[in-house]
């Protein structure tokens, strides 16, 4: 893998690659109106996108803004479908190749073959190792305040330019990153935002692993954990990380950042984790119970059958697969029937 990415734009800019990006983007979204309209003339639209990129006349469009309340209130900015194709093409051909190989092993968000479940399992494995080595140990749980809105775009572009030397790729990334005049913030909802957020915080990952020499460190986007024997050493490390984040990335931890005894366990990636058990967090259990109650009502009223109802619970089943939920499952799915 080359140290830097050079002269890749023209090589990657083909009708076939843009079509591949389109086919990936529409997976699971084939019934949406904008996707249906694009599909009707997909060959023409892909050729049009190719010409815009080829002549450097591509301009990133605006965003559709909406809010989600689960698991917490978030502002989502959704790109137009043609922009999402460009994002997919950019990630697959440039960003993923340039940056993913340099991420630390214990970074999990938006990385193929990893994810929340693997992050939780690896944290539990680390907790077991610490229990065996130290007996009692301490946990530093770190959470960045308003991470995506706080990302400094100029700092991000400087990081990107260290790795990508292709002027045309930089041109495209500037079109995407500087989507409006604000100096800070990446829109939650873009595929490019997800990997660029990883690129940004990778600066801290490298500092923590290589400069501070922290062995038990795990990160899922802006949530991270350190396991260490000494509480005093954790306090010092926390101060060093806070200084680095402030000076290098203009980020701060929020009030949820704290140090706990290992006997308290830790909340991470939707689970309450200790060395030997992994439970769903209280919030997650409440959401699941509420969802099941609503689905049962729909089935009772004849608006849905049980097979369709199960499809709405696939995400929860994925979480429950890795957790100790026998009693919870019995209560929700058997006892209440």
mmCIF file of C-alpha atoms in Angstrom:
data_model
loop_
_atom_site.group_PDB
_atom_site.id
_atom_site.type_symbol
_atom_site.label_atom_id
_atom_site.label_comp_id
_atom_site.label_asym_id
_atom_site.label_seq_id
_atom_site.Cartn_x
_atom_site.Cartn_y
_atom_site.Cartn_z
ATOM 1 C CA UNK A 1 0.000 0.000 0.000
ATOM 2 C CA UNK A 2 1.586 3.348 -1.018
ATOM 3 C CA UNK A 3 2.233 5.920 1.717
ATOM 4 C CA UNK A 4 0.291 8.524 -0.204
ATOM 5 C CA UNK A 5 -2.435 8.425 -2.833
ATOM 6 C CA UNK A 6 -1.416 10.002 -6.157
ATOM 7 C CA UNK A 7 -2.835 10.153 -9.683
ATOM 8 C CA UNK A 8 -5.884 8.033 -8.877
ATOM 9 C CA UNK A 9 -8.793 10.277 -9.865
ATOM 10 C CA UNK A 10 -8.729 9.747 -13.627
ATOM 11 C CA UNK A 11 -8.001 6.051 -13.236
ATOM 12 C CA UNK A 12 -11.010 5.555 -10.941
ATOM 13 C CA UNK A 13 -13.352 7.817 -12.916
ATOM 14 C CA UNK A 14 -15.178 5.342 -15.141
ATOM 15 C CA UNK A 15 -18.806 4.745 -16.027
ATOM 16 C CA UNK A 16 -18.486 1.241 -14.558
ATOM 17 C CA UNK A 17 -17.220 2.464 -11.176
ATOM 18 C CA UNK A 18 -19.986 5.053 -10.894
ATOM 19 C CA UNK A 19 -22.557 2.381 -11.765
ATOM 20 C CA UNK A 20 -21.107 0.147 -9.025
ATOM 21 C CA UNK A 21 -21.504 3.017 -6.572
ATOM 22 C CA UNK A 22 -25.121 3.469 -7.655
ATOM 23 C CA UNK A 23 -25.882 -0.247 -7.213
ATOM 24 C CA UNK A 24 -24.425 -0.148 -3.690
ATOM 25 C CA UNK A 25 -26.344 2.997 -2.786
ATOM 26 C CA UNK A 26 -29.708 1.586 -3.791
ATOM 27 C CA UNK A 27 -29.381 -1.640 -1.782
ATOM 28 C CA UNK A 28 -32.339 -1.822 0.573
ATOM 29 C CA UNK A 29 -33.716 1.466 -0.757
ATOM 30 C CA UNK A 30 -35.172 0.347 -4.086
ATOM 31 C CA UNK A 31 -38.725 1.403 -3.180
ATOM 32 C CA UNK A 32 -37.851 5.014 -2.411
ATOM 33 C CA UNK A 33 -39.176 7.563 -4.875
ATOM 34 C CA UNK A 34 -35.819 9.218 -5.641
ATOM 35 C CA UNK A 35 -34.174 5.835 -6.256
ATOM 36 C CA UNK A 36 -37.021 4.671 -8.505
ATOM 37 C CA UNK A 37 -36.762 7.861 -10.588
ATOM 38 C CA UNK A 38 -32.991 7.438 -10.902
ATOM 39 C CA UNK A 39 -33.358 3.791 -11.919
ATOM 40 C CA UNK A 40 -35.711 4.670 -14.767
ATOM 41 C CA UNK A 41 -32.881 6.469 -16.583
ATOM 42 C CA UNK A 42 -29.872 5.208 -14.688
ATOM 43 C CA UNK A 43 -27.593 4.930 -17.731
ATOM 44 C CA UNK A 44 -28.253 8.575 -18.659
ATOM 45 C CA UNK A 45 -27.840 9.807 -15.091
ATOM 46 C CA UNK A 46 -24.588 7.902 -14.559
ATOM 47 C CA UNK A 47 -23.201 9.302 -17.806
ATOM 48 C CA UNK A 48 -24.266 12.794 -16.693
ATOM 49 C CA UNK A 49 -22.448 12.345 -13.358
ATOM 50 C CA UNK A 50 -19.383 11.069 -15.209
ATOM 51 C CA UNK A 51 -19.315 14.188 -17.383
ATOM 52 C CA UNK A 52 -19.715 16.517 -14.382
ATOM 53 C CA UNK A 53 -16.774 14.896 -12.603
ATOM 54 C CA UNK A 54 -14.689 14.629 -15.781
ATOM 55 C CA UNK A 55 -15.051 18.346 -16.552
ATOM 56 C CA UNK A 56 -14.766 19.341 -12.834
ATOM 57 C CA UNK A 57 -18.220 20.967 -13.022
ATOM 58 C CA UNK A 58 -19.651 18.840 -10.231
ATOM 59 C CA UNK A 59 -21.207 20.825 -7.400
ATOM 60 C CA UNK A 60 -22.461 19.247 -4.194
ATOM 61 C CA UNK A 61 -26.186 19.832 -3.726
ATOM 62 C CA UNK A 62 -28.043 20.831 -0.611
ATOM 63 C CA UNK A 63 -29.355 18.671 2.201
ATOM 64 C CA UNK A 64 -32.719 17.486 3.419
ATOM 65 C CA UNK A 65 -32.770 18.045 7.168
ATOM 66 C CA UNK A 66 -34.727 15.876 9.578
ATOM 67 C CA UNK A 67 -34.406 14.684 13.164
ATOM 68 C CA UNK A 68 -34.306 11.247 14.756
ATOM 69 C CA UNK A 69 -35.084 10.588 18.401
ATOM 70 C CA UNK A 70 -33.628 7.079 18.822
ATOM 71 C CA UNK A 71 -31.283 6.411 20.513
ATOM 72 C CA UNK A 72 -31.159 10.174 21.142
ATOM 73 C CA UNK A 73 -32.176 13.388 19.396
ATOM 74 C CA UNK A 74 -29.957 13.947 16.357
ATOM 75 C CA UNK A 75 -30.056 16.286 13.404
ATOM 76 C CA UNK A 76 -29.628 14.324 10.166
ATOM 77 C CA UNK A 77 -28.647 15.981 6.906
ATOM 78 C CA UNK A 78 -29.423 13.737 3.957
ATOM 79 C CA UNK A 79 -27.717 14.359 0.619
ATOM 80 C CA UNK A 80 -29.501 14.054 -2.709
ATOM 81 C CA UNK A 81 -29.261 10.638 -4.319
ATOM 82 C CA UNK A 82 -26.788 11.730 -7.012
ATOM 83 C CA UNK A 83 -24.502 13.120 -4.294
ATOM 84 C CA UNK A 84 -24.713 9.869 -2.345
ATOM 85 C CA UNK A 85 -23.445 8.035 -5.427
ATOM 86 C CA UNK A 86 -20.472 10.390 -5.598
ATOM 87 C CA UNK A 87 -19.834 9.862 -1.870
ATOM 88 C CA UNK A 88 -19.871 6.096 -2.347
ATOM 89 C CA UNK A 89 -17.509 6.315 -5.317
ATOM 90 C CA UNK A 90 -15.185 8.613 -3.369
ATOM 91 C CA UNK A 91 -15.075 6.355 -0.314
ATOM 92 C CA UNK A 92 -14.542 3.123 -2.259
ATOM 93 C CA UNK A 93 -11.840 4.464 -4.558
ATOM 94 C CA UNK A 94 -9.958 6.977 -2.402
ATOM 95 C CA UNK A 95 -10.811 7.395 1.274
ATOM 96 C CA UNK A 96 -11.039 3.736 2.210
ATOM 97 C CA UNK A 97 -7.819 2.856 0.381
ATOM 98 C CA UNK A 98 -5.893 5.818 1.760
ATOM 99 C CA UNK A 99 -6.936 5.737 5.420
ATOM 100 C CA UNK A 100 -8.557 2.519 6.634
ATOM 101 C CA UNK A 101 -5.279 0.501 6.640
ATOM 102 C CA UNK A 102 -3.703 3.003 9.044
ATOM 103 C CA UNK A 103 -6.502 2.911 11.631
ATOM 104 C CA UNK A 104 -5.645 1.194 14.912
ATOM 105 C CA UNK A 105 -6.933 -2.347 15.447
ATOM 106 C CA UNK A 106 -9.318 -1.279 18.215
ATOM 107 C CA UNK A 107 -11.180 1.351 16.193
ATOM 108 C CA UNK A 108 -14.511 -0.129 15.170
ATOM 109 C CA UNK A 109 -16.976 2.346 13.659
ATOM 110 C CA UNK A 110 -17.726 2.148 9.919
ATOM 111 C CA UNK A 111 -14.962 -0.380 9.273
ATOM 112 C CA UNK A 112 -15.708 -3.552 7.333
ATOM 113 C CA UNK A 113 -15.589 -6.652 9.516
ATOM 114 C CA UNK A 114 -15.916 -4.690 12.752
ATOM 115 C CA UNK A 115 -18.791 -2.786 14.353
ATOM 116 C CA UNK A 116 -20.539 -2.318 17.696
ATOM 117 C CA UNK A 117 -20.801 -6.004 18.569
ATOM 118 C CA UNK A 118 -17.102 -6.661 17.980
ATOM 119 C CA UNK A 119 -16.198 -3.538 19.963
ATOM 120 C CA UNK A 120 -18.251 -4.719 22.945
ATOM 121 C CA UNK A 121 -16.781 -8.238 22.782
ATOM 122 C CA UNK A 122 -13.208 -6.916 22.617
ATOM 123 C CA UNK A 123 -13.817 -4.592 25.583
ATOM 124 C CA UNK A 124 -15.104 -7.543 27.595
ATOM 125 C CA UNK A 125 -12.047 -9.586 26.591
ATOM 126 C CA UNK A 126 -9.787 -6.733 27.746
ATOM 127 C CA UNK A 127 -11.688 -6.520 31.028
ATOM 128 C CA UNK A 128 -11.115 -10.228 31.621
ATOM 129 C CA UNK A 129 -7.397 -9.833 30.958
ATOM 130 C CA UNK A 130 -7.193 -6.882 33.356
ATOM 131 C CA UNK A 131 -9.128 -8.791 36.017
ATOM 132 C CA UNK A 132 -6.680 -11.663 35.711
ATOM 133 C CA UNK A 133 -3.587 -9.401 35.784
ATOM 134 C CA UNK A 134 -4.598 -6.760 38.317
ATOM 135 C CA UNK A 135 -7.583 -8.021 40.259
ATOM 136 C CA UNK A 136 -9.161 -4.602 40.688
ATOM 137 C CA UNK A 137 -8.639 -2.045 37.927
ATOM 138 C CA UNK A 138 -10.202 1.186 36.658
ATOM 139 C CA UNK A 139 -12.104 2.243 33.568
ATOM 140 C CA UNK A 140 -11.915 5.625 31.840
ATOM 141 C CA UNK A 141 -15.015 6.180 29.687
ATOM 142 C CA UNK A 142 -14.548 9.117 27.279
ATOM 143 C CA UNK A 143 -17.246 10.850 25.256
ATOM 144 C CA UNK A 144 -16.578 13.843 22.982
ATOM 145 C CA UNK A 145 -19.015 16.747 23.220
ATOM 146 C CA UNK A 146 -21.025 17.197 19.986
ATOM 147 C CA UNK A 147 -18.423 15.387 17.913
ATOM 148 C CA UNK A 148 -19.648 15.771 14.323
ATOM 149 C CA UNK A 149 -20.637 19.466 14.722
ATOM 150 C CA UNK A 150 -17.255 20.202 16.372
ATOM 151 C CA UNK A 151 -14.962 18.823 13.660
ATOM 152 C CA UNK A 152 -12.787 21.640 12.320
ATOM 153 C CA UNK A 153 -12.841 21.382 8.516
ATOM 154 C CA UNK A 154 -9.519 23.136 7.979
ATOM 155 C CA UNK A 155 -7.754 20.789 10.392
ATOM 156 C CA UNK A 156 -9.486 17.846 8.706
ATOM 157 C CA UNK A 157 -8.366 18.943 5.238
ATOM 158 C CA UNK A 158 -4.782 19.328 6.440
ATOM 159 C CA UNK A 159 -4.886 15.757 7.775
ATOM 160 C CA UNK A 160 -6.358 14.495 4.503
ATOM 161 C CA UNK A 161 -3.737 16.298 2.415
ATOM 162 C CA UNK A 162 -0.905 14.535 4.252
ATOM 163 C CA UNK A 163 -2.123 11.257 2.793
ATOM 164 C CA UNK A 164 -3.797 12.262 -0.476
ATOM 165 C CA UNK A 165 -1.618 14.133 -2.975
ATOM 166 C CA UNK A 166 -3.991 13.855 -5.933
ATOM 167 C CA UNK A 167 -5.204 17.412 -6.633
ATOM 168 C CA UNK A 168 -8.410 16.203 -8.283
ATOM 169 C CA UNK A 169 -9.374 14.038 -5.307
ATOM 170 C CA UNK A 170 -8.670 17.021 -3.045
ATOM 171 C CA UNK A 171 -10.888 19.176 -5.291
ATOM 172 C CA UNK A 172 -13.754 16.706 -4.859
ATOM 173 C CA UNK A 173 -13.277 16.365 -1.099
ATOM 174 C CA UNK A 174 -13.313 20.141 -0.716
ATOM 175 C CA UNK A 175 -16.621 20.235 -2.588
ATOM 176 C CA UNK A 176 -18.005 17.699 -0.115
ATOM 177 C CA UNK A 177 -16.430 18.956 3.119
ATOM 178 C CA UNK A 178 -16.970 22.666 2.571
ATOM 179 C CA UNK A 179 -20.647 22.225 1.725
ATOM 180 C CA UNK A 180 -21.379 25.579 3.374
ATOM 181 C CA UNK A 181 -19.384 28.462 4.801
ATOM 182 C CA UNK A 182 -19.234 27.253 8.402
ATOM 183 C CA UNK A 183 -15.730 26.397 9.588
ATOM 184 C CA UNK A 184 -16.885 23.496 11.743
ATOM 185 C CA UNK A 185 -19.030 20.440 11.401
ATOM 186 C CA UNK A 186 -19.681 17.428 9.199
ATOM 187 C CA UNK A 187 -23.263 16.405 8.375
ATOM 188 C CA UNK A 188 -24.434 13.262 10.140
ATOM 189 C CA UNK A 189 -25.802 10.974 7.451
ATOM 190 C CA UNK A 190 -23.098 11.150 4.766
ATOM 191 C CA UNK A 191 -20.968 8.073 4.106
ATOM 192 C CA UNK A 192 -18.013 10.413 3.587
ATOM 193 C CA UNK A 193 -18.682 12.032 6.980
ATOM 194 C CA UNK A 194 -18.432 8.671 8.724
ATOM 195 C CA UNK A 195 -15.000 7.774 7.401
ATOM 196 C CA UNK A 196 -13.721 11.370 7.640
ATOM 197 C CA UNK A 197 -14.793 11.465 11.290
ATOM 198 C CA UNK A 198 -12.667 8.347 11.782
ATOM 199 C CA UNK A 199 -9.775 9.993 9.944
ATOM 200 C CA UNK A 200 -10.050 13.022 12.244
ATOM 201 C CA UNK A 201 -10.054 11.100 15.526
ATOM 202 C CA UNK A 202 -7.372 8.708 14.291
ATOM 203 C CA UNK A 203 -4.950 11.495 15.205
ATOM 204 C CA UNK A 204 -5.906 10.958 18.859
ATOM 205 C CA UNK A 205 -5.863 7.159 18.439
ATOM 206 C CA UNK A 206 -2.262 7.260 17.237
ATOM 207 C CA UNK A 207 -1.273 9.569 20.099
ATOM 208 C CA UNK A 208 -2.911 7.334 22.722
ATOM 209 C CA UNK A 209 -1.465 4.092 21.347
ATOM 210 C CA UNK A 210 1.984 5.228 20.213
ATOM 211 C CA UNK A 211 2.847 8.177 22.471
ATOM 212 C CA UNK A 212 1.022 7.276 25.676
ATOM 213 C CA UNK A 213 1.541 3.530 25.088
ATOM 214 C CA UNK A 214 -1.964 2.569 26.246
ATOM 215 C CA UNK A 215 -2.611 -1.136 25.675
ATOM 216 C CA UNK A 216 -6.301 -1.410 26.560
ATOM 217 C CA UNK A 217 -7.876 1.319 24.467
ATOM 218 C CA UNK A 218 -11.064 0.925 22.414
ATOM 219 C CA UNK A 219 -13.002 3.442 20.318
ATOM 220 C CA UNK A 220 -16.334 3.475 18.516
ATOM 221 C CA UNK A 221 -16.535 6.880 16.750
ATOM 222 C CA UNK A 222 -16.450 9.486 19.558
ATOM 223 C CA UNK A 223 -16.968 7.019 22.446
ATOM 224 C CA UNK A 224 -13.821 5.409 23.808
ATOM 225 C CA UNK A 225 -12.589 3.365 26.761
ATOM 226 C CA UNK A 226 -9.263 2.861 28.528
ATOM 227 C CA UNK A 227 -8.640 0.104 31.089
ATOM 228 C CA UNK A 228 -5.762 0.584 33.567
ATOM 229 C CA UNK A 229 -4.678 -0.697 36.982
ATOM 230 C CA UNK A 230 -4.140 2.688 38.649
ATOM 231 C CA UNK A 231 -6.762 5.407 39.043
ATOM 232 C CA UNK A 232 -4.032 8.048 39.392
ATOM 233 C CA UNK A 233 -2.413 6.965 36.124
ATOM 234 C CA UNK A 234 -5.808 7.155 34.420
ATOM 235 C CA UNK A 235 -6.277 10.708 35.691
ATOM 236 C CA UNK A 236 -2.916 11.721 34.193
ATOM 237 C CA UNK A 237 -3.729 10.035 30.878
ATOM 238 C CA UNK A 238 -7.121 11.732 30.785
ATOM 239 C CA UNK A 239 -5.455 15.139 31.249
ATOM 240 C CA UNK A 240 -2.937 14.396 28.481
ATOM 241 C CA UNK A 241 -5.669 13.315 26.078
ATOM 242 C CA UNK A 242 -7.777 16.382 26.905
ATOM 243 C CA UNK A 243 -4.800 18.629 26.165
ATOM 244 C CA UNK A 244 -4.117 16.864 22.857
ATOM 245 C CA UNK A 245 -7.749 17.066 21.761
ATOM 246 C CA UNK A 246 -7.972 20.760 22.602
ATOM 247 C CA UNK A 247 -4.678 21.785 20.988
ATOM 248 C CA UNK A 248 -4.651 19.512 17.924
ATOM 249 C CA UNK A 249 -8.311 18.852 17.108
ATOM 250 C CA UNK A 250 -10.282 21.590 18.935
ATOM 251 C CA UNK A 251 -12.412 18.989 20.727
ATOM 252 C CA UNK A 252 -13.542 18.622 24.331
ATOM 253 C CA UNK A 253 -14.970 15.797 26.405
ATOM 254 C CA UNK A 254 -18.507 16.132 27.699
ATOM 255 C CA UNK A 255 -19.761 15.645 31.257
ATOM 256 C CA UNK A 256 -20.291 11.898 30.741
ATOM 257 C CA UNK A 257 -16.518 11.367 30.667
ATOM 258 C CA UNK A 258 -15.530 9.728 33.942
ATOM 259 C CA UNK A 259 -13.415 7.121 35.748
ATOM 260 C CA UNK A 260 -15.086 4.057 37.291
ATOM 261 C CA UNK A 261 -14.057 1.079 39.393
ATOM 262 C CA UNK A 262 -14.038 -2.123 37.403
ATOM 263 C CA UNK A 263 -16.700 -3.565 39.709
ATOM 264 C CA UNK A 264 -19.185 -1.040 38.266
ATOM 265 C CA UNK A 265 -18.797 -2.339 34.726
ATOM 266 C CA UNK A 266 -19.128 0.041 31.782
ATOM 267 C CA UNK A 267 -21.777 1.170 29.282
ATOM 268 C CA UNK A 268 -20.450 0.832 25.743
ATOM 269 C CA UNK A 269 -22.052 0.310 22.331
ATOM 270 C CA UNK A 270 -25.496 -0.298 23.785
ATOM 271 C CA UNK A 271 -24.393 -2.878 26.370
ATOM 272 C CA UNK A 272 -23.695 -2.887 30.091
ATOM 273 C CA UNK A 273 -20.444 -4.853 30.205
ATOM 274 C CA UNK A 274 -18.475 -6.575 32.927
ATOM 275 C CA UNK A 275 -15.938 -9.401 32.737
ATOM 276 C CA UNK A 276 -18.495 -12.192 32.562
ATOM 277 C CA UNK A 277 -21.805 -10.698 31.483
ATOM 278 C CA UNK A 278 -23.071 -8.402 28.772
ATOM 279 C CA UNK A 279 -26.577 -7.017 29.205
ATOM 280 C CA UNK A 280 -28.672 -4.614 27.196
ATOM 281 C CA UNK A 281 -28.634 -1.157 28.721
ATOM 282 C CA UNK A 282 -31.780 0.015 30.497
ATOM 283 C CA UNK A 283 -32.591 2.467 27.691
ATOM 284 C CA UNK A 284 -32.249 -0.288 25.128
ATOM 285 C CA UNK A 285 -34.557 -2.601 27.074
ATOM 286 C CA UNK A 286 -37.196 0.118 27.357
ATOM 287 C CA UNK A 287 -37.050 0.791 23.607
ATOM 288 C CA UNK A 288 -37.329 -2.925 22.852
ATOM 289 C CA UNK A 289 -40.340 -3.385 25.162
ATOM 290 C CA UNK A 290 -42.044 -0.345 23.640
ATOM 291 C CA UNK A 291 -41.381 -1.610 20.108
ATOM 292 C CA UNK A 292 -42.715 -5.100 20.860
ATOM 293 C CA UNK A 293 -45.832 -3.642 22.503
ATOM 294 C CA UNK A 294 -46.558 -1.532 19.404
ATOM 295 C CA UNK A 295 -46.012 -4.464 17.048
ATOM 296 C CA UNK A 296 -48.285 -6.724 19.079
ATOM 297 C CA UNK A 297 -50.989 -4.069 18.857
ATOM 298 C CA UNK A 298 -50.566 -3.893 15.063
ATOM 299 C CA UNK A 299 -50.851 -7.689 14.796
ATOM 300 C CA UNK A 300 -53.924 -7.758 17.046
ATOM 301 C CA UNK A 301 -55.634 -5.088 14.930
ATOM 302 C CA UNK A 302 -54.868 -7.011 11.736
ATOM 303 C CA UNK A 303 -52.514 -4.388 10.295
ATOM 304 C CA UNK A 304 -49.502 -6.707 10.280
ATOM 305 C CA UNK A 305 -48.655 -10.396 10.491
ATOM 306 C CA UNK A 306 -46.034 -11.924 12.782
ATOM 307 C CA UNK A 307 -43.537 -12.463 9.953
ATOM 308 C CA UNK A 308 -43.555 -8.775 9.017
ATOM 309 C CA UNK A 309 -43.361 -7.828 12.692
ATOM 310 C CA UNK A 310 -40.163 -9.853 13.114
ATOM 311 C CA UNK A 311 -38.550 -7.857 10.313
ATOM 312 C CA UNK A 312 -38.978 -4.715 12.414
ATOM 313 C CA UNK A 313 -37.033 -6.384 15.217
ATOM 314 C CA UNK A 314 -34.013 -7.606 13.226
ATOM 315 C CA UNK A 315 -31.759 -4.913 14.686
ATOM 316 C CA UNK A 316 -32.763 -5.830 18.220
ATOM 317 C CA UNK A 317 -32.261 -9.545 17.551
ATOM 318 C CA UNK A 318 -28.729 -8.718 16.411
ATOM 319 C CA UNK A 319 -28.015 -6.963 19.705
ATOM 320 C CA UNK A 320 -29.626 -9.680 21.800
ATOM 321 C CA UNK A 321 -27.541 -12.357 20.108
ATOM 322 C CA UNK A 322 -24.434 -11.168 21.968
ATOM 323 C CA UNK A 323 -26.039 -10.342 25.325
ATOM 324 C CA UNK A 324 -27.248 -12.290 28.352
ATOM 325 C CA UNK A 325 -30.963 -11.823 27.759
ATOM 326 C CA UNK A 326 -32.656 -15.123 28.631
ATOM 327 C CA UNK A 327 -34.917 -13.621 31.309
ATOM 328 C CA UNK A 328 -35.655 -10.536 29.205
ATOM 329 C CA UNK A 329 -36.534 -12.627 26.133
ATOM 330 C CA UNK A 330 -38.783 -14.908 28.179
ATOM 331 C CA UNK A 331 -40.616 -11.960 29.705
ATOM 332 C CA UNK A 332 -41.137 -10.049 26.443
ATOM 333 C CA UNK A 333 -41.737 -12.796 23.895
ATOM 334 C CA UNK A 334 -43.206 -15.642 25.949
ATOM 335 C CA UNK A 335 -44.607 -14.550 29.308
ATOM 336 C CA UNK A 336 -46.548 -11.570 27.913
ATOM 337 C CA UNK A 337 -48.203 -13.574 25.097
#
